mmCIF file of C-alpha atoms and ligand atoms in Angstrom:
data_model
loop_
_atom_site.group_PDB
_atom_site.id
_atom_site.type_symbol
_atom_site.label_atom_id
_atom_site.label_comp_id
_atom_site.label_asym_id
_atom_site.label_seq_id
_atom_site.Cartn_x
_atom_site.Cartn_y
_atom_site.Cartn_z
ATOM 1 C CA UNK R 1 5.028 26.241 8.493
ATOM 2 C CA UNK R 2 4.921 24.456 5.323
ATOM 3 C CA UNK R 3 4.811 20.303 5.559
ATOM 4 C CA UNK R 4 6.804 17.793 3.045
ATOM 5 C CA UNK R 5 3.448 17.841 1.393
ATOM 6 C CA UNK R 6 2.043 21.190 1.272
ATOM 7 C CA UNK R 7 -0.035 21.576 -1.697
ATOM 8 C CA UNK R 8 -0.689 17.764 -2.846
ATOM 9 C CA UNK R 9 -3.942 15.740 -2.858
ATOM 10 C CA UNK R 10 -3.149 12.540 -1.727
ATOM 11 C CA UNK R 11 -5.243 9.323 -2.077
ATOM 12 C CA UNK R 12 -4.441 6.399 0.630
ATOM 13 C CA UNK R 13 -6.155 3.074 -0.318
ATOM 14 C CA UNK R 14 -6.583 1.099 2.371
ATOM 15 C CA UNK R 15 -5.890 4.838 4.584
ATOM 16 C CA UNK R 16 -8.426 3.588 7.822
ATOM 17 C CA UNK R 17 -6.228 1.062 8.879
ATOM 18 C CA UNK R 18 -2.463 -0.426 9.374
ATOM 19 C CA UNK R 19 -0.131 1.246 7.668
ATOM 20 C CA UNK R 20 -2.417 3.197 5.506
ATOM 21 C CA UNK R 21 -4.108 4.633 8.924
ATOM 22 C CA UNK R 22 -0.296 6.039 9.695
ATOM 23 C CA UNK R 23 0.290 7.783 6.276
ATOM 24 C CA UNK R 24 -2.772 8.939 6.293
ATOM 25 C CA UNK R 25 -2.662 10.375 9.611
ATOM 26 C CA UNK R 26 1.355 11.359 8.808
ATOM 27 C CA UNK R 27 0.711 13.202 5.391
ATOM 28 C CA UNK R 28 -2.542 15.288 6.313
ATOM 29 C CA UNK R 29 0.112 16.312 9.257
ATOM 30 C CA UNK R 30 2.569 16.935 6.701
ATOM 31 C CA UNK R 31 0.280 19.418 4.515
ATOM 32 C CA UNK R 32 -0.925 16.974 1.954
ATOM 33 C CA UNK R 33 -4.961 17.060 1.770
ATOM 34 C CA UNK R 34 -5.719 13.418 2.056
ATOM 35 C CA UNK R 35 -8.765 10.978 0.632
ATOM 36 C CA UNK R 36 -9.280 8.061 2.650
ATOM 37 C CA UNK R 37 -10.215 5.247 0.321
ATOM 38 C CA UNK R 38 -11.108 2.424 2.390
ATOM 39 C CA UNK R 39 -13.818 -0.273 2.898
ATOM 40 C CA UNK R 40 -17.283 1.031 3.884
ATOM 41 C CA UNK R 41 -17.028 -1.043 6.966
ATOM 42 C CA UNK R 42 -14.151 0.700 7.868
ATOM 43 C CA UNK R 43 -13.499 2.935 10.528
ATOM 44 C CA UNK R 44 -12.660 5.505 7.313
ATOM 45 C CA UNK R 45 -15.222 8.705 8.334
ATOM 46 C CA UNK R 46 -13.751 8.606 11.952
ATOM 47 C CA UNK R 47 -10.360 8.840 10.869
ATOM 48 C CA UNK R 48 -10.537 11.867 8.425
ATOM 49 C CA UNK R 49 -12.822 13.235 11.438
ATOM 50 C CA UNK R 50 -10.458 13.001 13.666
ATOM 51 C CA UNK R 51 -7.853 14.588 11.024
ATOM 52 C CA UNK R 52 -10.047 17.495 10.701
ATOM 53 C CA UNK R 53 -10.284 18.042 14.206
ATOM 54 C CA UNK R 54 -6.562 18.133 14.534
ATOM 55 C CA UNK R 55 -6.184 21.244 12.086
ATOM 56 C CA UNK R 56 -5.624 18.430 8.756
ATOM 57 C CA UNK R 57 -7.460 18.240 5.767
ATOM 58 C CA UNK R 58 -9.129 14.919 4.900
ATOM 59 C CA UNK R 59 -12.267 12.961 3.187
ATOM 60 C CA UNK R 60 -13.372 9.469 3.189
ATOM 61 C CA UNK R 61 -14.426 7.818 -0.026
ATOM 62 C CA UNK R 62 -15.745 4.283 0.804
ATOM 63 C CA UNK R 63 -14.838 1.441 -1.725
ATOM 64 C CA UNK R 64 -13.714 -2.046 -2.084
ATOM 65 C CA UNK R 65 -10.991 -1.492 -4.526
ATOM 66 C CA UNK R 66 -11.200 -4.593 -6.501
ATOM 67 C CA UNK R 67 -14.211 -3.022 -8.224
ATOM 68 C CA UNK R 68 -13.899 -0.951 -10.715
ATOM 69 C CA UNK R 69 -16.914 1.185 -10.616
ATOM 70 C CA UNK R 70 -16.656 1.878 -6.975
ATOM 71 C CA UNK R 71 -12.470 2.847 -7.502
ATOM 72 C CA UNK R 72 -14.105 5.396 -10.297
ATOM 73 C CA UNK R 73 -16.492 6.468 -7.773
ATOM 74 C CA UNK R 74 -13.797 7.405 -4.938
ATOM 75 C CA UNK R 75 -11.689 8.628 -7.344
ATOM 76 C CA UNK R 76 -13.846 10.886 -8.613
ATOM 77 C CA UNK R 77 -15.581 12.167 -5.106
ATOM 78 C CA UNK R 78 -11.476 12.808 -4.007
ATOM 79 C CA UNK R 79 -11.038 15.088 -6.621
ATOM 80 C CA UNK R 80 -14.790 16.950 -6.510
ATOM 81 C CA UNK R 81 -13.711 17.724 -2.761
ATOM 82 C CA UNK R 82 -9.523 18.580 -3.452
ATOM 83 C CA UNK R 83 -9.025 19.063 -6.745
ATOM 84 C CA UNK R 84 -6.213 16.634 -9.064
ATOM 85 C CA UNK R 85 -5.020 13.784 -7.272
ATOM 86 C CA UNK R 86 -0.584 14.721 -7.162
ATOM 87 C CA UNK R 87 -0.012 11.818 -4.733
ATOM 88 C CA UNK R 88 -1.358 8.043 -4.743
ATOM 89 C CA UNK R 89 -0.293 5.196 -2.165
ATOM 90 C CA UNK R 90 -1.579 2.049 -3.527
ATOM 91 C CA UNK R 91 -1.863 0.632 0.060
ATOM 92 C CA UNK R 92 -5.022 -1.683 0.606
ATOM 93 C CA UNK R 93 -4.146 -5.315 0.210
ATOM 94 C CA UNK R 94 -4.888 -8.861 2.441
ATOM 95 C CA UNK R 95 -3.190 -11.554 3.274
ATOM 96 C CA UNK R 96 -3.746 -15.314 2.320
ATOM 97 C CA UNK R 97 -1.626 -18.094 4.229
ATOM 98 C CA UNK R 98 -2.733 -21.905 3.384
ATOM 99 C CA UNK R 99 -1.069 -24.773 1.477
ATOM 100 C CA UNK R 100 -0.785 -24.472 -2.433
ATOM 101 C CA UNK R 101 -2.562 -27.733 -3.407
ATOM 102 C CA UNK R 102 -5.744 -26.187 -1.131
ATOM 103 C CA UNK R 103 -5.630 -22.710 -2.352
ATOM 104 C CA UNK R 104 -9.540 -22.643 -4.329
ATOM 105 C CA UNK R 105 -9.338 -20.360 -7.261
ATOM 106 C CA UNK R 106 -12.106 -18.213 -5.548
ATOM 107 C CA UNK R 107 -9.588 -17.629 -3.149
ATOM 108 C CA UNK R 108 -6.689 -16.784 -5.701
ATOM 109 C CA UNK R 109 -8.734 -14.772 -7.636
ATOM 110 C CA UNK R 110 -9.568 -12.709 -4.676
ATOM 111 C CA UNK R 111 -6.153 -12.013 -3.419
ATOM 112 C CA UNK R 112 -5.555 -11.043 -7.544
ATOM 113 C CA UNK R 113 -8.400 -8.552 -7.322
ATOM 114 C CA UNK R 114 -7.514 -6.724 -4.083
ATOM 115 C CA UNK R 115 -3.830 -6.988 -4.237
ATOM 116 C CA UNK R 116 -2.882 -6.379 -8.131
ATOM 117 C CA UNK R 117 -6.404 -5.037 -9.575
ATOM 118 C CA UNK R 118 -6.401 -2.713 -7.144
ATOM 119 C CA UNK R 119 -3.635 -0.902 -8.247
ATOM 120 C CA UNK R 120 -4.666 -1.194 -12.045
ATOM 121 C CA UNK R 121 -7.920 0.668 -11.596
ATOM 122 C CA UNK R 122 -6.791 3.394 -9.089
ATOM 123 C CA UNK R 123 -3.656 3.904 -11.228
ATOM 124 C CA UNK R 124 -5.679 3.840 -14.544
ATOM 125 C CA UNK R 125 -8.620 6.107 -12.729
ATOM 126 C CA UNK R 126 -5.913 8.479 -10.816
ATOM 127 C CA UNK R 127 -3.540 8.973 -13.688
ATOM 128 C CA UNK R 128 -5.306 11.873 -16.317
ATOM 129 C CA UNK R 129 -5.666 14.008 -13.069
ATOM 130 C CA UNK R 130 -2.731 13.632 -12.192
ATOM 131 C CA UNK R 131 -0.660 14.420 -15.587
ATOM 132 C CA UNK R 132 -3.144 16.954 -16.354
ATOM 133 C CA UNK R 133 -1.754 18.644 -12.721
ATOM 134 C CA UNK R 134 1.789 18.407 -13.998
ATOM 135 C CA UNK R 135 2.995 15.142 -12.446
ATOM 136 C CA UNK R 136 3.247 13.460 -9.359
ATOM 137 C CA UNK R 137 4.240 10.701 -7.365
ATOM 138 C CA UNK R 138 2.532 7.006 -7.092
ATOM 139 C CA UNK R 139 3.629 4.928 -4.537
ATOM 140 C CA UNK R 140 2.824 0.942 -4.398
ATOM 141 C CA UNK R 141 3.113 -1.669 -1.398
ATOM 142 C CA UNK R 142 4.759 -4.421 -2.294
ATOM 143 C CA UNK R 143 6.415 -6.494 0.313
ATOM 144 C CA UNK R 144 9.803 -8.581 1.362
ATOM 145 C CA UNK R 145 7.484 -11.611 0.108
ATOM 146 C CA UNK R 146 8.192 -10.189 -3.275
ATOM 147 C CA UNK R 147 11.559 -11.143 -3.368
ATOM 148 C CA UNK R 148 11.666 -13.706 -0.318
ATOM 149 C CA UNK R 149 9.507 -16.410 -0.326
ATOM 150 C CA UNK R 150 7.486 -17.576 2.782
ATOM 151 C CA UNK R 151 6.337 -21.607 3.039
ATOM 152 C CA UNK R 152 1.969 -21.355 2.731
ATOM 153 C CA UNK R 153 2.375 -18.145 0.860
ATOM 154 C CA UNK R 154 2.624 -18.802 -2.817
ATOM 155 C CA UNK R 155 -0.882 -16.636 -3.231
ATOM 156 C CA UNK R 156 0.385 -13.807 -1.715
ATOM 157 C CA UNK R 157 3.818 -13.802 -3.115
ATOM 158 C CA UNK R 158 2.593 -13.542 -6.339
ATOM 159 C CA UNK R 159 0.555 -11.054 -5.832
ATOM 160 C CA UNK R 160 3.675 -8.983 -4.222
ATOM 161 C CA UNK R 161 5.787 -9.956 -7.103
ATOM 162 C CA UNK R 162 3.355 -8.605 -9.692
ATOM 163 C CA UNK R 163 2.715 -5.165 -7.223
ATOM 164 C CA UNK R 164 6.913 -5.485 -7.321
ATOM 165 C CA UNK R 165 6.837 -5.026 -11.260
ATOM 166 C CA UNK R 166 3.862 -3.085 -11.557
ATOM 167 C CA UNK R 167 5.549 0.203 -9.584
ATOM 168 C CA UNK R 168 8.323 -0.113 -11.889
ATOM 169 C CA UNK R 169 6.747 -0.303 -15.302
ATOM 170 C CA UNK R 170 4.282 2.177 -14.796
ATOM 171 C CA UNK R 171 7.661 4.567 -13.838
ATOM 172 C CA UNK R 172 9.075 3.778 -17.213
ATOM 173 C CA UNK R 173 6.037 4.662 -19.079
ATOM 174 C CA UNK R 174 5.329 7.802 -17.761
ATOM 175 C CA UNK R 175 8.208 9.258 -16.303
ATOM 176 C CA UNK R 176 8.137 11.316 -19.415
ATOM 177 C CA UNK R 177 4.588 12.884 -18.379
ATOM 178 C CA UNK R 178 6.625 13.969 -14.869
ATOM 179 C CA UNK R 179 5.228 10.793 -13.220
ATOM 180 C CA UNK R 180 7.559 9.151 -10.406
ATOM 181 C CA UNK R 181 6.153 5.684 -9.280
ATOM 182 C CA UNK R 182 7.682 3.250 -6.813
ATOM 183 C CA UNK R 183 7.388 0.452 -4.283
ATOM 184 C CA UNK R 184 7.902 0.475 -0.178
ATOM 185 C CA UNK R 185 8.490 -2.838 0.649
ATOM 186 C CA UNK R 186 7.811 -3.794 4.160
ATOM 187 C CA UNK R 187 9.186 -7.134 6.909
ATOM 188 C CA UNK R 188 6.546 -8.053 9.403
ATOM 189 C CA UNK R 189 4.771 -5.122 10.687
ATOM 190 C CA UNK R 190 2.583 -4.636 13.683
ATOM 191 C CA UNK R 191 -0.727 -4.234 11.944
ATOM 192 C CA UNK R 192 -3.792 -6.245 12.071
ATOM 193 C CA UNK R 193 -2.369 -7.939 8.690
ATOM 194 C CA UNK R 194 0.736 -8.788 10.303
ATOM 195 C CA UNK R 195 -0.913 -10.227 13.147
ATOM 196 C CA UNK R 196 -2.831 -12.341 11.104
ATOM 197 C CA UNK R 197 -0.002 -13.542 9.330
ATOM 198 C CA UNK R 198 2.050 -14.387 12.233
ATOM 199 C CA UNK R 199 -1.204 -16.357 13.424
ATOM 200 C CA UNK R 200 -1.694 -18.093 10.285
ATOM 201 C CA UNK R 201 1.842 -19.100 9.481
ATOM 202 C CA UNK R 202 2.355 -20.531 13.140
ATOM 203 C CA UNK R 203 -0.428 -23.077 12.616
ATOM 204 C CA UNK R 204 1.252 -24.519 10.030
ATOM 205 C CA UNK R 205 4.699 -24.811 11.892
ATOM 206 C CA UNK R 206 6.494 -21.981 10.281
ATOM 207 C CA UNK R 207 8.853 -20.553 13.059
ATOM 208 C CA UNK R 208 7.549 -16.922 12.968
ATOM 209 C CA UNK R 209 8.053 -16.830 16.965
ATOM 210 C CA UNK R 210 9.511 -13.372 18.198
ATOM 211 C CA UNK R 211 12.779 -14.910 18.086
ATOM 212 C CA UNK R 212 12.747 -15.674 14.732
ATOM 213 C CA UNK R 213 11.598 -12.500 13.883
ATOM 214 C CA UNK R 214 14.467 -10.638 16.076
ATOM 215 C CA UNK R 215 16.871 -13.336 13.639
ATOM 216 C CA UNK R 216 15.313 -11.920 10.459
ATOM 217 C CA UNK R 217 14.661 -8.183 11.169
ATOM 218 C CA UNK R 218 15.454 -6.951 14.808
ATOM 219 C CA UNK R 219 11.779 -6.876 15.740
ATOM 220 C CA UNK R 220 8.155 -6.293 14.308
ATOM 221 C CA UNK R 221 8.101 -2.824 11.967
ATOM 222 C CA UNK R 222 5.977 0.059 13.156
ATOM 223 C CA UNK R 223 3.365 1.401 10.719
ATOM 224 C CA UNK R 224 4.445 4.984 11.297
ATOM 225 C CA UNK R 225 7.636 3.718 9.630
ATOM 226 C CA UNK R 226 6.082 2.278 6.304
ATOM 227 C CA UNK R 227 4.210 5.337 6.285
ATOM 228 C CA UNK R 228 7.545 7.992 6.252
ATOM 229 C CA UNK R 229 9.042 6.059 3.660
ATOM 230 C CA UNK R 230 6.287 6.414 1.784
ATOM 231 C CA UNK R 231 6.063 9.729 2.513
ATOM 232 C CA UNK R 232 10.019 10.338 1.076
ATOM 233 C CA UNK R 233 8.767 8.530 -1.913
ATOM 234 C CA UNK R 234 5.590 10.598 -2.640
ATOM 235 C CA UNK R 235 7.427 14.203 -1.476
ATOM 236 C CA UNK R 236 8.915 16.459 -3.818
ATOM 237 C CA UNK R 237 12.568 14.669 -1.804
ATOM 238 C CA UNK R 238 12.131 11.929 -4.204
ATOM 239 C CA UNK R 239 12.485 13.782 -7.166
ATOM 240 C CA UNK R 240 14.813 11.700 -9.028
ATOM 241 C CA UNK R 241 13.995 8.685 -7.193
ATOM 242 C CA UNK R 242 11.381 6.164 -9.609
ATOM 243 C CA UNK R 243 10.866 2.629 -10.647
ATOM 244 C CA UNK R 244 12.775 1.603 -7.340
ATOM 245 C CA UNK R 245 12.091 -0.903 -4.471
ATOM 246 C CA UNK R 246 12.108 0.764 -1.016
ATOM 247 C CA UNK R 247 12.537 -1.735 1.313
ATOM 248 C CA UNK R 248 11.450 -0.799 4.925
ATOM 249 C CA UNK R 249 12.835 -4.566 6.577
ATOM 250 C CA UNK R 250 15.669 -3.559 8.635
ATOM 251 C CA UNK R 251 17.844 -5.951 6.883
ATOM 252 C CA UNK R 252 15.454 -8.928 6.468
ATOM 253 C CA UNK R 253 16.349 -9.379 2.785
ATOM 254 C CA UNK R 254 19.741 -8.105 2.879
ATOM 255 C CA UNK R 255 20.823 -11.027 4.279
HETATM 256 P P1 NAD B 301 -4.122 -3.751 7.727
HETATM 257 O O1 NAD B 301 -4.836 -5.031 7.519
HETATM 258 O O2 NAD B 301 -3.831 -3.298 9.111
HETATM 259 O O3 NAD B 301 -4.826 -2.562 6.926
HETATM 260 C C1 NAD B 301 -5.265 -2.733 5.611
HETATM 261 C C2 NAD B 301 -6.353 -1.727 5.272
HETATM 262 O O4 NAD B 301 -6.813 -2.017 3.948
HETATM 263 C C3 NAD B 301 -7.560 -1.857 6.213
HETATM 264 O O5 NAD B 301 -7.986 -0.568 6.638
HETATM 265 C C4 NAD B 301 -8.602 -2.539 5.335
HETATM 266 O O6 NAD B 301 -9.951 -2.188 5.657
HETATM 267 C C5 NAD B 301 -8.211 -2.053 3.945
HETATM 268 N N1 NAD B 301 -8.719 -2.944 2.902
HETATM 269 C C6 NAD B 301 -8.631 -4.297 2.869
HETATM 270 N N2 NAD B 301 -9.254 -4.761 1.775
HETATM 271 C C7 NAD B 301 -9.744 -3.688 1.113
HETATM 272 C C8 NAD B 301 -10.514 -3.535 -0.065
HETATM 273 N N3 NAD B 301 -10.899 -4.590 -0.796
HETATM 274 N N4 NAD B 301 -10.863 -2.286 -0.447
HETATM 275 C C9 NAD B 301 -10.498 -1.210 0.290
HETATM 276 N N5 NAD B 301 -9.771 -1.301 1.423
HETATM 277 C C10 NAD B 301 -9.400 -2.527 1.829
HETATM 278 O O7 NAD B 301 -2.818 -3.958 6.909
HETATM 279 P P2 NAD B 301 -1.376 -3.314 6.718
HETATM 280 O O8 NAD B 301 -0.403 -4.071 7.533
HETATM 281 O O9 NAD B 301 -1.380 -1.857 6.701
HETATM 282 O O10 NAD B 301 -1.152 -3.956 5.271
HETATM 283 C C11 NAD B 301 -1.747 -3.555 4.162
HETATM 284 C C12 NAD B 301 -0.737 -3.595 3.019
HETATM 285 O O11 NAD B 301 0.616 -3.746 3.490
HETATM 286 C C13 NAD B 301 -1.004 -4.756 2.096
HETATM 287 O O12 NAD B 301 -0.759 -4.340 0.773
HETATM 288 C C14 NAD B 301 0.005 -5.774 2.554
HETATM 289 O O13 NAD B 301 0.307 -6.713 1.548
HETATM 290 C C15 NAD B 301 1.193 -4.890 2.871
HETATM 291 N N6 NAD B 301 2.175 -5.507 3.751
HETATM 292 C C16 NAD B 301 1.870 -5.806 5.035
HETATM 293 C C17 NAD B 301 2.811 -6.415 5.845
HETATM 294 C C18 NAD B 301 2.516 -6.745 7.279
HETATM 295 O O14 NAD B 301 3.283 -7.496 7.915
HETATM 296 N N7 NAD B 301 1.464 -6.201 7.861
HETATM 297 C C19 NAD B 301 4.089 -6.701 5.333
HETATM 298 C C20 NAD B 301 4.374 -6.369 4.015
HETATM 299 C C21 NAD B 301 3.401 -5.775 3.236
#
């Protein structure tokens, strides 16, 4: 039976864990055959074992992808093993929570790197294969802190607003090469990331307490459900869809 992504090569950054873990998980079940670029300390070669095992399709290509040569690296040992890279989900990203006047600029340039650099050098390394294969579909995660700001997170709201803008320039320059590119744009989600930002932001008094939460967006987000919007976005169901903002916050910012 043919799957939503039969016939694409999709490339998950940050595809061993949270969100990334689900789409990964959800597109190899879904036809696409999936690299897994994740840290080398990540649990990355047990999850695209355990794909295989289940009848899916999938490779893991260690890298940190702030740097460039190891992005190029992945990149590259994705398509040796599948061919032209048709579907990208800009995943990976971390989380900084702390007051502005003692954010270090180690610690902003960090967030930079993995959150927005990221994207630059798998887009920029992804892209040829993928126009040379006709097109394809590039999906980036942004976040509701894009548009909504949270106290102790000016770091990481910048980075989200510049993922935000990224996803929708990069549709407008090459949606004439048959490239669709676009945001999901998740609330709180149950995820190690999540955790830690529930964690964080608590010790410094902001009211993230499951009531709170209920207020703002009914209750925490699976990652299986970040993962099947992306999945819409990077499917062939999407074909007119580009340059937009899918956010997966049950309301949050619709308020
Ligand atoms: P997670 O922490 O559960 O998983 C992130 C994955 O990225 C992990 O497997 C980790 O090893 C990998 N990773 C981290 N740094 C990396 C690096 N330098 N190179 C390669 N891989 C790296 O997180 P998650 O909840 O799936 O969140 C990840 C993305 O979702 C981020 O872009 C984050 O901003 C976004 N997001 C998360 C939430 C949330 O509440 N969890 C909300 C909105 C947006």
């Amino acid at each position: 039976m043919a799957g939503r992504l039969t016939g694409k090569v999709a490339l998950i950054s940050g595809g061993a864990g949270g969100c990334g873990l689900a789409a990964s998980e959800l597109f190899a079940a879904e036809g696409a055959r999936v690299g897994i670029v994740d840290l080398p300390s990540s649990r990355g070669a047990a999850v695209a074992e355990a794909i295989r095992a289940a009848g899916g399709e999938a490779v893991f290509a260690p890298a940190d992808v702030s740097v460039s040569g190891e992005v190029t690296a992945a990149v590259r040992a994705v398509e040796a093993a599948f061919g032209n890279i048709t579907v990208l989900f800009n995943h990976a990203g971390i989380l900084a929570v702390g007051p502005f006047l003692e954010t270090e600029e180690a610690e902003w340039d960090r967030l930079m790197a993995v959150n927005v650099r990221s994207m630059f050098l798998m887009t920029k390394a992804v892209l040829p294969g993928m126009i040379a294969a006709g097109g394809g579909s590039i999906v980036c995660t942004s976040s509701i802190s894009a548009v909504a700001a949270t106290p102790m997170e000016v770091l990481y709201d910048t980075t989200k607003g510049a993922c935000h803008m990224f996803a929708r320039a990069i549709a407008v320059e090459f949606r004439d090469r048959g490239i669709r590119c676009n945001a999901v744009c998740p609330g709180f989600i149950a995820t190690d990331h999540g955790r830690r930002e529930i964690a964080g932001l608590s010790r410094y008094g902001i009211d993230v307490s499951d009531a709170a939460i209920a207020a703002q967006q009914g209750r925490l987000c699976e990652p299986v459900e970040v993962a099947r919007a992306a999945l819409f976005l990077a499917s062939d169901e999407a074909s007119f869809v580009s340059g937009t903002h899918l956010f997966v916050d049950n309301a949050f910012t619709a308020v």
